[in-house]
mmCIF file of C-alpha atoms and ligand atoms in Angstrom:
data_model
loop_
_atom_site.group_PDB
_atom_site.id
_atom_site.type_symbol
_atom_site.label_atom_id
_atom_site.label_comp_id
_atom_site.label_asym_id
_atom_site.label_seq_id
_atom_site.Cartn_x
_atom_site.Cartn_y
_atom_site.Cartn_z
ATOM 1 C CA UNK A 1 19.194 -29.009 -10.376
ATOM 2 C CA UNK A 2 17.970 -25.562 -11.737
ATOM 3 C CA UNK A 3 16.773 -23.913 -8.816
ATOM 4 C CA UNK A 4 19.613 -22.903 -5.906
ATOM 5 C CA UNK A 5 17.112 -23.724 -3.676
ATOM 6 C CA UNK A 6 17.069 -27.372 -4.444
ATOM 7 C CA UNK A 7 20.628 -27.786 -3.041
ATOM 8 C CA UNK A 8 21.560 -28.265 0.712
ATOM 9 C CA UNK A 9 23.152 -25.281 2.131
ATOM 10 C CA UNK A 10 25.681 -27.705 4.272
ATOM 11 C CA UNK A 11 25.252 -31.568 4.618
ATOM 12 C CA UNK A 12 27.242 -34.445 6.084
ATOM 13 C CA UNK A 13 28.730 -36.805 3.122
ATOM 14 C CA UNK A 14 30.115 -39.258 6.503
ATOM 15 C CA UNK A 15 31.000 -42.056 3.904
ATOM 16 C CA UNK A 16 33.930 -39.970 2.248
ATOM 17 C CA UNK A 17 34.496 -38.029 5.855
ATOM 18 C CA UNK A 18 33.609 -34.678 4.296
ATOM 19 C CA UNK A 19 30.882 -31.746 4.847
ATOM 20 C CA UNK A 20 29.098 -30.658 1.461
ATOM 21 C CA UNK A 21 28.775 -26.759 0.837
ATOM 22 C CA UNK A 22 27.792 -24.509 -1.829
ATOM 23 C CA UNK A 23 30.593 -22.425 -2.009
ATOM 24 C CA UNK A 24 28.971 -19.117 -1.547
ATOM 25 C CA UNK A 25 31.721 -17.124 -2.790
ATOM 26 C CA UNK A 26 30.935 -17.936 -6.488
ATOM 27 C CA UNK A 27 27.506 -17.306 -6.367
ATOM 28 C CA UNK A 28 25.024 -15.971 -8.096
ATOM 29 C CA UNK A 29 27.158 -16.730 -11.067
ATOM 30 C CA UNK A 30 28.283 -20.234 -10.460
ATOM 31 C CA UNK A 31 27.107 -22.996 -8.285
ATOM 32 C CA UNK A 32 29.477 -25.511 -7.512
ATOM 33 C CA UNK A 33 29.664 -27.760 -4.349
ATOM 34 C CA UNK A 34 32.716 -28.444 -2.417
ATOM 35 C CA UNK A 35 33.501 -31.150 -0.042
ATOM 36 C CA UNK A 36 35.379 -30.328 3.274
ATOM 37 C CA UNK A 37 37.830 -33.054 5.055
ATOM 38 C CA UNK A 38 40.472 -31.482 6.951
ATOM 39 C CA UNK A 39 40.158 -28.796 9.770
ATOM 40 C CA UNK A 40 41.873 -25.998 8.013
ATOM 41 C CA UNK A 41 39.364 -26.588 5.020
ATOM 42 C CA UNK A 42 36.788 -26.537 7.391
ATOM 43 C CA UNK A 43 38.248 -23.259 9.390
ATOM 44 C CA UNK A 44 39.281 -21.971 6.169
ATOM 45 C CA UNK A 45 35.667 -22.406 4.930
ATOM 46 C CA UNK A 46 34.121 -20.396 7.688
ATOM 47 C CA UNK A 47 36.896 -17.433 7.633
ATOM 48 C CA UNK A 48 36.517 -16.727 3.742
ATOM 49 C CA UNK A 49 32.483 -16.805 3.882
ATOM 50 C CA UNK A 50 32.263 -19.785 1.563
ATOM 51 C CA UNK A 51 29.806 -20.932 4.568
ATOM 52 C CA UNK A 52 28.395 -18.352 6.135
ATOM 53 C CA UNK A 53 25.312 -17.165 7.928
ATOM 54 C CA UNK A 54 25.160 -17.733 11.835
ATOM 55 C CA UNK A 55 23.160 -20.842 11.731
ATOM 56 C CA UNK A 56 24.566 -22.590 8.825
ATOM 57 C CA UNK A 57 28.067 -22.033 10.786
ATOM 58 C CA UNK A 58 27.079 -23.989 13.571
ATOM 59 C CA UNK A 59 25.599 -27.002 11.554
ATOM 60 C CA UNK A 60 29.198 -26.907 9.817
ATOM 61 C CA UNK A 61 30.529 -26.632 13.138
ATOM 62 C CA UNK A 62 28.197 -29.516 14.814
ATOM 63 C CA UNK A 63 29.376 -31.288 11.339
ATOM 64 C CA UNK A 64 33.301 -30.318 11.914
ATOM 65 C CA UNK A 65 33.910 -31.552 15.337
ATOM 66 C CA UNK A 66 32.163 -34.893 14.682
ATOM 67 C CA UNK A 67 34.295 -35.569 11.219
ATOM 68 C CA UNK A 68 37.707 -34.125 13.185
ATOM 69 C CA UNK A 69 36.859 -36.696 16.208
ATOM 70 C CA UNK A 70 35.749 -40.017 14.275
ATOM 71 C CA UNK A 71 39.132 -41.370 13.488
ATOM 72 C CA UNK A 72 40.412 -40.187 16.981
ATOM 73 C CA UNK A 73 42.903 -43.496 18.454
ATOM 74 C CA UNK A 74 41.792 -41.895 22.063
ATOM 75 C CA UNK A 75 42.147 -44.614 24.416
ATOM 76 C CA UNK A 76 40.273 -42.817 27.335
ATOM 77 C CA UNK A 77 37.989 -40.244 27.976
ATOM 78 C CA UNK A 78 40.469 -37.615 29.617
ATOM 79 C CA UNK A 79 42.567 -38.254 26.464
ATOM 80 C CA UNK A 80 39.164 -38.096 23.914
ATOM 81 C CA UNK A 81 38.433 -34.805 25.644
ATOM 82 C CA UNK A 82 41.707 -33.251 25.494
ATOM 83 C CA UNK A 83 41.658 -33.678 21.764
ATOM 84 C CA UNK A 84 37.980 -32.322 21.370
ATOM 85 C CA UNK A 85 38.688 -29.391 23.519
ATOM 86 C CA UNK A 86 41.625 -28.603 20.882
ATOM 87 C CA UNK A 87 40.082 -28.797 17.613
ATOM 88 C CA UNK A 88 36.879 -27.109 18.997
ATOM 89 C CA UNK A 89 38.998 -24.370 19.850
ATOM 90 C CA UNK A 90 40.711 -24.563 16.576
ATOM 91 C CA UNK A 91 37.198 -24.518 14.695
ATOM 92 C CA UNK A 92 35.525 -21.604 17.579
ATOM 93 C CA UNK A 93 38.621 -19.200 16.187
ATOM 94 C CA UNK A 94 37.387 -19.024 12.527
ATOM 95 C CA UNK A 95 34.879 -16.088 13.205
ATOM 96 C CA UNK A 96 34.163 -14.052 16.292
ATOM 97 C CA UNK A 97 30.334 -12.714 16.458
ATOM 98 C CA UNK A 98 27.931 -15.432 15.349
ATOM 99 C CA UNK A 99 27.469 -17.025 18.880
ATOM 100 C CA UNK A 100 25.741 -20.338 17.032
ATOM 101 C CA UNK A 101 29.410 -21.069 16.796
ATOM 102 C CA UNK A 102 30.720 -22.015 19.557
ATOM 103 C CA UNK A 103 26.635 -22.477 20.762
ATOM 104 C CA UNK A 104 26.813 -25.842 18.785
ATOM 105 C CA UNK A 105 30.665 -26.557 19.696
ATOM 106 C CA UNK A 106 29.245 -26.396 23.243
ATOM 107 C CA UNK A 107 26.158 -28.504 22.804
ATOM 108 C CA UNK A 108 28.109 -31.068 20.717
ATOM 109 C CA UNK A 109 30.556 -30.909 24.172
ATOM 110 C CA UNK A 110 28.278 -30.898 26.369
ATOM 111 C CA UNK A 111 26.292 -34.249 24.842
ATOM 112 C CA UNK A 112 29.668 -36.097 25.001
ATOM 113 C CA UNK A 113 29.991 -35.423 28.663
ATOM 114 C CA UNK A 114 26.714 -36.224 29.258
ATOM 115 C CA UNK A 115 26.824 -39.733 27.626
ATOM 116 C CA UNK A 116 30.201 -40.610 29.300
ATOM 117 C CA UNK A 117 28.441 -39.814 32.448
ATOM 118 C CA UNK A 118 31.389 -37.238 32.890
ATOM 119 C CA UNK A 119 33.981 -39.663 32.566
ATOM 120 C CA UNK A 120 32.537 -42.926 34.354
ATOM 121 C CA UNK A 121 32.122 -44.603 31.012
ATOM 122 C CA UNK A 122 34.200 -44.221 27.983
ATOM 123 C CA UNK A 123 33.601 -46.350 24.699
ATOM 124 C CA UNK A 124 35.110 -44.503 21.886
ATOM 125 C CA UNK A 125 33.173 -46.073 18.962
ATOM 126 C CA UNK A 126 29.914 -45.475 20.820
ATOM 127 C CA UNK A 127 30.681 -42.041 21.890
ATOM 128 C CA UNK A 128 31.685 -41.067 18.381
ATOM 129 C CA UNK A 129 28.112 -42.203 16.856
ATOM 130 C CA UNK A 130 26.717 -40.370 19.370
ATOM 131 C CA UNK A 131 28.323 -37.265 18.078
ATOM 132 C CA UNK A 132 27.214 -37.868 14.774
ATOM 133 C CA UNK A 133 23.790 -38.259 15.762
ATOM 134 C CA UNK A 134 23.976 -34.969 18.103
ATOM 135 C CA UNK A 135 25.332 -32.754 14.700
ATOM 136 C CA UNK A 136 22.278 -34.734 12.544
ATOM 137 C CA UNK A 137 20.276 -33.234 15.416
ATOM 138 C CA UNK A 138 21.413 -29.709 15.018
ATOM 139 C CA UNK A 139 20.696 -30.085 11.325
ATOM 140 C CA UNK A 140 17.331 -31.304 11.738
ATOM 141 C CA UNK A 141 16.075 -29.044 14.426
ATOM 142 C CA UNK A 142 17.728 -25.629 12.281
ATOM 143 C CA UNK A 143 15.339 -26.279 9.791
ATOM 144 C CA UNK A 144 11.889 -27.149 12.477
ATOM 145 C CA UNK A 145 13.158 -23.945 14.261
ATOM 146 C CA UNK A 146 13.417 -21.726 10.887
ATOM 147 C CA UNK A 147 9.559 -22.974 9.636
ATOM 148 C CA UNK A 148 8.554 -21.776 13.215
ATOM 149 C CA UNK A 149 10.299 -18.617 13.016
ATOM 150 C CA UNK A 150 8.895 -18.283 9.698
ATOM 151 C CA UNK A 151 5.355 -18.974 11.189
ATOM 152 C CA UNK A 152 5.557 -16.435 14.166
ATOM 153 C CA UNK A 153 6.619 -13.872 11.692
ATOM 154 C CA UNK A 154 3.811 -14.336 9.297
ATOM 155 C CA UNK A 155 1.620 -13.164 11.921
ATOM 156 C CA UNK A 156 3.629 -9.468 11.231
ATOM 157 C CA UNK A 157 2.731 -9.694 7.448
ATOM 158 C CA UNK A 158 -0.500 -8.624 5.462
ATOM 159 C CA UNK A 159 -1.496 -9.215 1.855
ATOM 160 C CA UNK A 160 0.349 -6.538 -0.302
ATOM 161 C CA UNK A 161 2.916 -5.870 2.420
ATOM 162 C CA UNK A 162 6.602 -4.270 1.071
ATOM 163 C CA UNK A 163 9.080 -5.674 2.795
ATOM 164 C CA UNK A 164 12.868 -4.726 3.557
ATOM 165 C CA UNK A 165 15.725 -6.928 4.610
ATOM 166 C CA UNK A 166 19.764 -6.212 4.866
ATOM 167 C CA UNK A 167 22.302 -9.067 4.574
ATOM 168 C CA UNK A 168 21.334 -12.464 4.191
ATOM 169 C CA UNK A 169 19.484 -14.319 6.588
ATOM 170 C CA UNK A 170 17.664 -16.915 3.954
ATOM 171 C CA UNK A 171 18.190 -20.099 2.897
ATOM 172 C CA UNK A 172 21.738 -20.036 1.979
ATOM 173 C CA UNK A 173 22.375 -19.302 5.420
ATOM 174 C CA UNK A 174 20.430 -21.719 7.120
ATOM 175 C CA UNK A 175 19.500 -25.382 5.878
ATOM 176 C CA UNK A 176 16.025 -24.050 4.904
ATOM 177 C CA UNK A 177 13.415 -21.129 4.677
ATOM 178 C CA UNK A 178 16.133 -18.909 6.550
ATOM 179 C CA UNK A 179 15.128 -16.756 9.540
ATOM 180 C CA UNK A 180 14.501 -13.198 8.038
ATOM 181 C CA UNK A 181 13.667 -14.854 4.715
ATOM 182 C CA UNK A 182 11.208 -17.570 6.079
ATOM 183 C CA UNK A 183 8.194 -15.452 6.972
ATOM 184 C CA UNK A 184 8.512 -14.196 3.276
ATOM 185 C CA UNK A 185 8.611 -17.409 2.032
ATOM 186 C CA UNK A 186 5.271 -18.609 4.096
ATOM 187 C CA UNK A 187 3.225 -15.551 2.871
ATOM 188 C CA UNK A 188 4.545 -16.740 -0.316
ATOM 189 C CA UNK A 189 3.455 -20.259 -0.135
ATOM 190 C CA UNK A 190 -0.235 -18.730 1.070
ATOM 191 C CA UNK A 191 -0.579 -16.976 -2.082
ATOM 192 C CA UNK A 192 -0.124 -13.198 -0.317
ATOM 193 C CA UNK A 193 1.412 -10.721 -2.683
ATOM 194 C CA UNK A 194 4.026 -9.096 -1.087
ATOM 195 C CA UNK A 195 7.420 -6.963 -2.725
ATOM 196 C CA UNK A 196 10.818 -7.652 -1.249
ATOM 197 C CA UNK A 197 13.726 -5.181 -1.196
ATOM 198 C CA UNK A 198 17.011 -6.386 -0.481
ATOM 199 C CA UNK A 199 19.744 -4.186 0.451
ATOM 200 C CA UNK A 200 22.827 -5.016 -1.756
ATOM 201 C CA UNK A 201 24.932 -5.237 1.669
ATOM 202 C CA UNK A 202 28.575 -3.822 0.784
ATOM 203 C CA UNK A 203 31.297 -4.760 1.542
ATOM 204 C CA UNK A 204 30.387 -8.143 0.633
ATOM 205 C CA UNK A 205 27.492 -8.234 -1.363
ATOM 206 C CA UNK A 206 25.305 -10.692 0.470
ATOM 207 C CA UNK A 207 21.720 -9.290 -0.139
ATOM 208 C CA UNK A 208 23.032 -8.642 -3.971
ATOM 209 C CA UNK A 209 24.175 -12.473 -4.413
ATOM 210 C CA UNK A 210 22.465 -14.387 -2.054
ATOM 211 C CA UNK A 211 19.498 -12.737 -0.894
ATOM 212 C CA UNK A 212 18.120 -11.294 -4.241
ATOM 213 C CA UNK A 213 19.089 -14.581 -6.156
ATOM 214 C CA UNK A 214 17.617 -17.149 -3.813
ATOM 215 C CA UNK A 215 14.039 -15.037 -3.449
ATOM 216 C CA UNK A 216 13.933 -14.303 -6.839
ATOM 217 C CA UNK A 217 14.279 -17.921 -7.873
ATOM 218 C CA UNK A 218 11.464 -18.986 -5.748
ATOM 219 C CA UNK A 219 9.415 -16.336 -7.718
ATOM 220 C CA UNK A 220 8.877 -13.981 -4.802
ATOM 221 C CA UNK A 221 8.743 -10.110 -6.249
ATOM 222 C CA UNK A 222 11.904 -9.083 -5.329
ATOM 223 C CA UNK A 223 13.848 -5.832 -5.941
ATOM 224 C CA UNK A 224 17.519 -5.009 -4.958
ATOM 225 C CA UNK A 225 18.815 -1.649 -3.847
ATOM 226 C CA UNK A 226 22.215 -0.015 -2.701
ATOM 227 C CA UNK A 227 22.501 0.120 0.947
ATOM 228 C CA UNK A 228 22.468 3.948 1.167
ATOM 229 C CA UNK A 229 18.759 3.632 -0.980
ATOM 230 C CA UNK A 230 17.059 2.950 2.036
ATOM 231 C CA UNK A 231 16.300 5.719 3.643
ATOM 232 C CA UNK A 232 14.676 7.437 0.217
ATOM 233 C CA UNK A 233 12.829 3.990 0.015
ATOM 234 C CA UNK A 234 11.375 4.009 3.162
ATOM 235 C CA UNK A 235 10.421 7.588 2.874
ATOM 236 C CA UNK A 236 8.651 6.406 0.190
ATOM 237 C CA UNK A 237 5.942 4.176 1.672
ATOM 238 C CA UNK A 238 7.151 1.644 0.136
ATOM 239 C CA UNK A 239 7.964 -0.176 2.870
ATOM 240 C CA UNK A 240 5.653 -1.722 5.878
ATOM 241 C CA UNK A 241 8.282 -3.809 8.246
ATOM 242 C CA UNK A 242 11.342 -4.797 8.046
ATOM 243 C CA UNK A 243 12.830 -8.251 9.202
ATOM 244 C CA UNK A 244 16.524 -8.970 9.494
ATOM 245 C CA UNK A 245 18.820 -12.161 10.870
ATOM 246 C CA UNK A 246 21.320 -11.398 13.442
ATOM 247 C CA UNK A 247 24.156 -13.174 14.590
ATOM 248 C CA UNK A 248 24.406 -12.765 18.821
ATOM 249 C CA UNK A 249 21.806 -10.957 20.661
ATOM 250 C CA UNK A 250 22.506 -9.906 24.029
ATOM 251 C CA UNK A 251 20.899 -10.847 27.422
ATOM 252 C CA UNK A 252 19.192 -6.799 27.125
ATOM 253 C CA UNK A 253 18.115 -7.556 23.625
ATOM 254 C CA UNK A 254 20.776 -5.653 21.804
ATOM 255 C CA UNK A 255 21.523 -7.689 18.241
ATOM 256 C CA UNK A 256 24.358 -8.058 16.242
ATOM 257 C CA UNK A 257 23.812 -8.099 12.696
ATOM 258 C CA UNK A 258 25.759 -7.776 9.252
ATOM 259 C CA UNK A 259 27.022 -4.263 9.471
ATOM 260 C CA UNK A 260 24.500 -1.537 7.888
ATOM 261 C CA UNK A 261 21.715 -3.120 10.400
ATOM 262 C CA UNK A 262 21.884 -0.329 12.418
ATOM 263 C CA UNK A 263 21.617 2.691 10.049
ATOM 264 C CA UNK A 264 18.450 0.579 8.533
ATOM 265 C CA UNK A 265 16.814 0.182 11.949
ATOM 266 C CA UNK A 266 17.838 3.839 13.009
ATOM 267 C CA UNK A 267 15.788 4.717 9.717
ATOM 268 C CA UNK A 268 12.980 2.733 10.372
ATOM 269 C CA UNK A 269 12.435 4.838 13.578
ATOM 270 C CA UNK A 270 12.208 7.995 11.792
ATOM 271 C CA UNK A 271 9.231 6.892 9.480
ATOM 272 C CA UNK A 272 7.569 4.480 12.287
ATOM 273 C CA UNK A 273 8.282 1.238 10.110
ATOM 274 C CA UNK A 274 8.369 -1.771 12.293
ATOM 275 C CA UNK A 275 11.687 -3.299 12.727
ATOM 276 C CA UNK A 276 11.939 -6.776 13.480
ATOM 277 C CA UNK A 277 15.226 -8.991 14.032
ATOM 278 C CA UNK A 278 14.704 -12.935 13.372
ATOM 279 C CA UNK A 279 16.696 -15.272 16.198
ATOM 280 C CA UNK A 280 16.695 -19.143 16.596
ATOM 281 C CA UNK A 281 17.361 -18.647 20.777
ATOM 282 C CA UNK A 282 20.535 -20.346 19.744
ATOM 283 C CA UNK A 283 21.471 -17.119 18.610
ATOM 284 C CA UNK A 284 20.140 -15.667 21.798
ATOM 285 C CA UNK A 285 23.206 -15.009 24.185
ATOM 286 C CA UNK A 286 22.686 -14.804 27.578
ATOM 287 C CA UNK A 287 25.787 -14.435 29.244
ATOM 288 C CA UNK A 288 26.825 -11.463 26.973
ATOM 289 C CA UNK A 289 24.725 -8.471 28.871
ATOM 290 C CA UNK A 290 24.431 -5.871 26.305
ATOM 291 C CA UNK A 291 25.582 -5.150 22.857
ATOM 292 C CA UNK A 292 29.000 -3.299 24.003
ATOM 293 C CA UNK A 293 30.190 -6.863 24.711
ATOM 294 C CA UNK A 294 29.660 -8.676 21.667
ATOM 295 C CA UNK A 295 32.990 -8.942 19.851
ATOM 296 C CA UNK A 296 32.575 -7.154 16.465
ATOM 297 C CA UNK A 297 34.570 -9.116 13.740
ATOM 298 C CA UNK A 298 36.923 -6.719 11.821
ATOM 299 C CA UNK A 299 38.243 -8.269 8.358
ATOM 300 C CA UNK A 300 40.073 -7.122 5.501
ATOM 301 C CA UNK A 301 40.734 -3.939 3.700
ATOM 302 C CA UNK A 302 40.666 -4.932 0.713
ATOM 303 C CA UNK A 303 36.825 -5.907 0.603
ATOM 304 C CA UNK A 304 36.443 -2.599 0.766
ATOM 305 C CA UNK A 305 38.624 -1.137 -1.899
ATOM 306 C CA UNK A 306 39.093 -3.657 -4.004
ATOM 307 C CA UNK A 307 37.178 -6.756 -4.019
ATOM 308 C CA UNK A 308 34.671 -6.876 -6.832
ATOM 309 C CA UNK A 309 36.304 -4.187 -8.981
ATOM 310 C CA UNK A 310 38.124 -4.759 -11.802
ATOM 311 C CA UNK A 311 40.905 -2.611 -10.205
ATOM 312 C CA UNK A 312 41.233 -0.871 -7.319
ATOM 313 C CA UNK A 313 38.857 1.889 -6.457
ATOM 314 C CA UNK A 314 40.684 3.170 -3.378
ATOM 315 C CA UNK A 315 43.784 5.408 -3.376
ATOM 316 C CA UNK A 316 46.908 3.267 -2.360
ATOM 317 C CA UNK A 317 47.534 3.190 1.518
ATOM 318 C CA UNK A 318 44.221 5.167 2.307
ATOM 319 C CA UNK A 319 43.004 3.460 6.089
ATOM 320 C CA UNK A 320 39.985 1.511 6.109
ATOM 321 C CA UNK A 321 37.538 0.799 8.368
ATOM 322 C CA UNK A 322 35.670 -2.604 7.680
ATOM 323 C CA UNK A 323 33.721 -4.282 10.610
ATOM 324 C CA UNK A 324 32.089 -7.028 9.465
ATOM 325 C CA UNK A 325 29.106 -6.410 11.871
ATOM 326 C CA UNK A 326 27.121 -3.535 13.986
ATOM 327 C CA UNK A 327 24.937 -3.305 16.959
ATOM 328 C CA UNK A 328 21.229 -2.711 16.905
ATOM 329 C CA UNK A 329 19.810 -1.304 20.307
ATOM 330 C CA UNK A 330 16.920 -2.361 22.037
ATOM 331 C CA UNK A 331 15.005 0.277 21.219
ATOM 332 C CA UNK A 332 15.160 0.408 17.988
ATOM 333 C CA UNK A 333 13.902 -3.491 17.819
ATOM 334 C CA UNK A 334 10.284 -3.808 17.522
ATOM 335 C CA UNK A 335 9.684 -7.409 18.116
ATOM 336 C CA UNK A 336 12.644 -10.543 18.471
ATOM 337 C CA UNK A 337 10.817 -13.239 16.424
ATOM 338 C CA UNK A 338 11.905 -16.441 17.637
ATOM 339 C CA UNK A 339 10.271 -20.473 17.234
ATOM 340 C CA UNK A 340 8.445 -19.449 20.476
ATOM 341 C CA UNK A 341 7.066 -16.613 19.246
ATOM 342 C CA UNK A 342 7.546 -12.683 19.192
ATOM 343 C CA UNK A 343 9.387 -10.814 22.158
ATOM 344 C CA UNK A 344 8.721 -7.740 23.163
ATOM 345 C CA UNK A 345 10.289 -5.042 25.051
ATOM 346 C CA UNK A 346 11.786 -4.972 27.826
ATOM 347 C CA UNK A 347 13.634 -7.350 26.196
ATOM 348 C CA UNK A 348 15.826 -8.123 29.550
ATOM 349 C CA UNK A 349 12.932 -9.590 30.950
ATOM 350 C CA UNK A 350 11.257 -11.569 27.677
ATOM 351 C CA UNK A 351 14.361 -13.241 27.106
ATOM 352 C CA UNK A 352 14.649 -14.360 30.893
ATOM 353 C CA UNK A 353 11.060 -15.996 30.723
ATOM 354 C CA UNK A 354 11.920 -17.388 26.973
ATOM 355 C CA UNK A 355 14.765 -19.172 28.700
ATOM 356 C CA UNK A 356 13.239 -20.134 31.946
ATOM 357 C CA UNK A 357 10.065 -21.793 30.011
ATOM 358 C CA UNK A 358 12.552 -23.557 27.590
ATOM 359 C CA UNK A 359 14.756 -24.945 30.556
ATOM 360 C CA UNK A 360 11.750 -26.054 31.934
HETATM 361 O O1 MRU B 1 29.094 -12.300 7.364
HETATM 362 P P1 MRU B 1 27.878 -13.164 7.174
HETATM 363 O O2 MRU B 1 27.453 -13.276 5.767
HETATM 364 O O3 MRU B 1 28.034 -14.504 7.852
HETATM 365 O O4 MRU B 1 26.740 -12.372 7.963
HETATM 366 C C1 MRU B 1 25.475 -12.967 8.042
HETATM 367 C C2 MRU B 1 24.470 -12.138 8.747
HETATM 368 O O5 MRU B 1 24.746 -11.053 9.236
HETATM 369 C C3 MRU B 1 23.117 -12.752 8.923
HETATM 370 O O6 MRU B 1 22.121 -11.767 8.945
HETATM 371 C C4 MRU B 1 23.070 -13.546 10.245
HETATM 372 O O7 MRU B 1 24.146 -14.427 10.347
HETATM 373 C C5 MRU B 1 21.804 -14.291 10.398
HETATM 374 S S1 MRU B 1 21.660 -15.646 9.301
HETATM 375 C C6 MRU B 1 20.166 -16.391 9.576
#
C-alpha cells in the first residue's frame, strides 16, 4: 500500500490478542504498523501519541479493555467486574482531555452490566464475546458518524471555498474521513475545488505530519503554514471557514481542542470568518458545565525545546509552558457540526435537545 490512507488507523488483530496501529510518531517519513498486547503497550501507546486523536483513542480503548478482559479466569461477576474496573482505570489514566476516553471505557462498562442483567447472570465466555462485539461496534459506528459529520458540514462549503484547519482531526485520527477533515474530503469526492491550509500545530507537529500528508495524498490542494501565519492568512481573504476537531466540549458549548485553537478562532472573529468545531456527541460532555472544568493535559518540556531539532533550541533550565490543549468559548464557535447536524448558539440549550432527541 502506497497511499496512507489505505491503512486502518487502529484495528483489532483478536487472533494474535493485539490492536494494529500506525505508529504516528514516525510519520510522514515512515509508515510502519505496530501490534499492541499488553496494557502498558496499550497505555504507553496513548501517552506518547503513537495513537492519538480523540476518537481513534476510544476505539483503542473499546479495543484495550476487551483484549485485557478475554483471558480473565473470573469465576463470577463481582470478581469479572473488579478486574474491569482496574484495568479501565489503568487505560482512562493515559491522557486527561479527550472525553471519548473514558466515553467508550464507560459504554464498553456499561454493556457488560447490562448483559449480566447487573449481576443476575454471569457466563464469562459469553460476556467476553459480547465485549468484543460492543468495541467492533464502536469501530463501526466512528466511521457512519464521521461520513455524517462530513455530510452536515458540506452544507458550510461552496465551490472554490479556502479552508483552514489546526491540529489533526482527519483520518489518522479517526478510522475514516476524520471529523474536521471529512467535509473536505466530501466536497472533494463531488468534484468542488476547494484549497486547504493546515496549521503546522507546534509543539507536536500534527497538521505538518498528519494533516498535510494525509490530504495531500488524497490529492486535495493543500498548503501548510506555521501556526503564527494565520492571522496574515486570514487577513488575506484567503480563507472562507474554518473547521477544527476537538476533544471534550462542555455542556455550554465551550470546546477543547489541540492547543493554538483558540488564538485561530479568536482570529477568525476579527475578520468575520466562520468558525466551526467538528464533534461526534461522543465527544460532547455533558456533565462537564463549561470549559473551566475540562482538565487541560500538560506534557513535557522538552517538546518544546527540543523535540524535532537536531539540538536543543532552548537555553538550559529556561521554564516551559506546554499544555497540550486550550479552550475555545462559545462565542467564538459558529456552528458544532455533529452526525445530527449543525448546532447553534445558545449552545446550552442545542446540546440539551441533541441529547434529549438521541435518548429518545
Ligand atoms: O494531542 P492529539 O494529537 O491527540 O490532539 C488531537 C486533537 O486535538 C484533535 O483535534 C481532536 O482530538 C479531534 S480528532 C477528530
Amino acid at each position: 500500500m502506497s497511499n496512507i490512507l489505505d491503512y486502518e488507523t487502529v484495528a483489532l488483530v483478536d487472533e494474535v490478542d493485539a490492536i494494529e496501529i500506525i505508529d504516528q510518531t514516525l510519520l510522514p517519513g515512515k509508515t510502519e504498523m505496530i501490534r499492541l498486547h499488553t496494557g502498558k503497550e496499550i497505555w504507553d501507546a496513548i501517552y506518547l501519541l503513537q495513537v492519538r486523536g480523540a476518537p481513534a483513542i476510544g476505539v483503542t480503548a473499546g479495543f484495550g479493555i476487551y483484549l485485557l478482559m478475554k483471558h480473565s479466569e473470573a469465576d463470577s461477576y463481582e470478581a469479572f467486574m473488579t478486574e474491569f474496573r482496574e484495568k479501565s482505570d489503568y487505560l482512562n489514566s493515559s491522557r486527561p482531555t479527550a472525553v471519548n476516553l473514558s466515553w467508550a471505557l464507560k459504554r464498553m462498562e456499561a454493556h457488560v452490566k447490562e448483559f449480566c442483567e447487573e449481576g443476575k447472570s454471569f457466563d464469562r465466555a459469553a460476556v467476553i464475546a459480547e465485549m468484543k462485539a460492543e468495541s467492533e461496534r464502536i469501530k463501526a459506528e466512528d466511521i457512519d458518524v464521521c461520513r455524517r459529520i462530513g455530510e452536515n458540514g458540506l452544507t458550510l462549503i461552496e465551490d472554490g471555498y479556502g479552508l483552514l484547519t489546526h491540529c489533526n482531526a482527519g483520518q489518522l485520527a479517526t478510522c475514516k474521513y476524520g471529523t474536521a477533515t471529512a467535509p473536505m474530503y466530501l466536497a472533494h469526492e463531488k468534484g468542488m475545488k476547494i484549497k486547504v491550509y493546515c496549521d503546522e500545530t507546534r509543539p507536536l507537529l500534527q497538521g505538518a505530519r498528519l494533516t498535510a500528508y494525509e490530504l495531500h495524498s488524497a490529492g486535495i490542494d493543500t498548503t501548510l503554514l506555521c501556526d503564527n501565519m494565520s492571522a496574515s492568512l486570514m487577513k488575506s481573504g484567503a480563507i472562507n471557514a474554518i473547521f477544527v476537531g476537538c476533544d471534550r466540549v462542555a455542556a455550554n458549548g465551550d470546546a477543547a481542542n489541540k492547543i493554538g485553537t483558540s488564538v485561530v478562532a479568536t482570529v477568525a472573529k476579527r475578520y468575520n470568518i466562520p468558525f466551526y468545531v467538528c464533534a461526534p456527541t461522543s465527544t460532547i460532555d455533558i456533565n462537564t458545565p463549561t470549559g473551566d472544568e475540562i482538565k487541560i493535559e500538560q506534557r513535557k518540556p522538552e517538546e518544546v525545546t527540543e523535540m524535532w531539532y537536531k539540538e536543543r533550541m532552548a537555553p538550559e533550565g529556561v521554564k516551559v509552558y506546554n499544555p497540550a490543549f486550550d479552550v475555545t468559548d462559545n462565542e467564538l464557535i459558529t456552528g458544532i457540526v455533529t452526525e445530527y447536524g449543525v448546532l447553534r448558539a445558545p449552545y446550552d440549550v442545542a446540546i440539551r435537545k441533541l441529547f434529549e432527541q438521541v435518548k429518545a
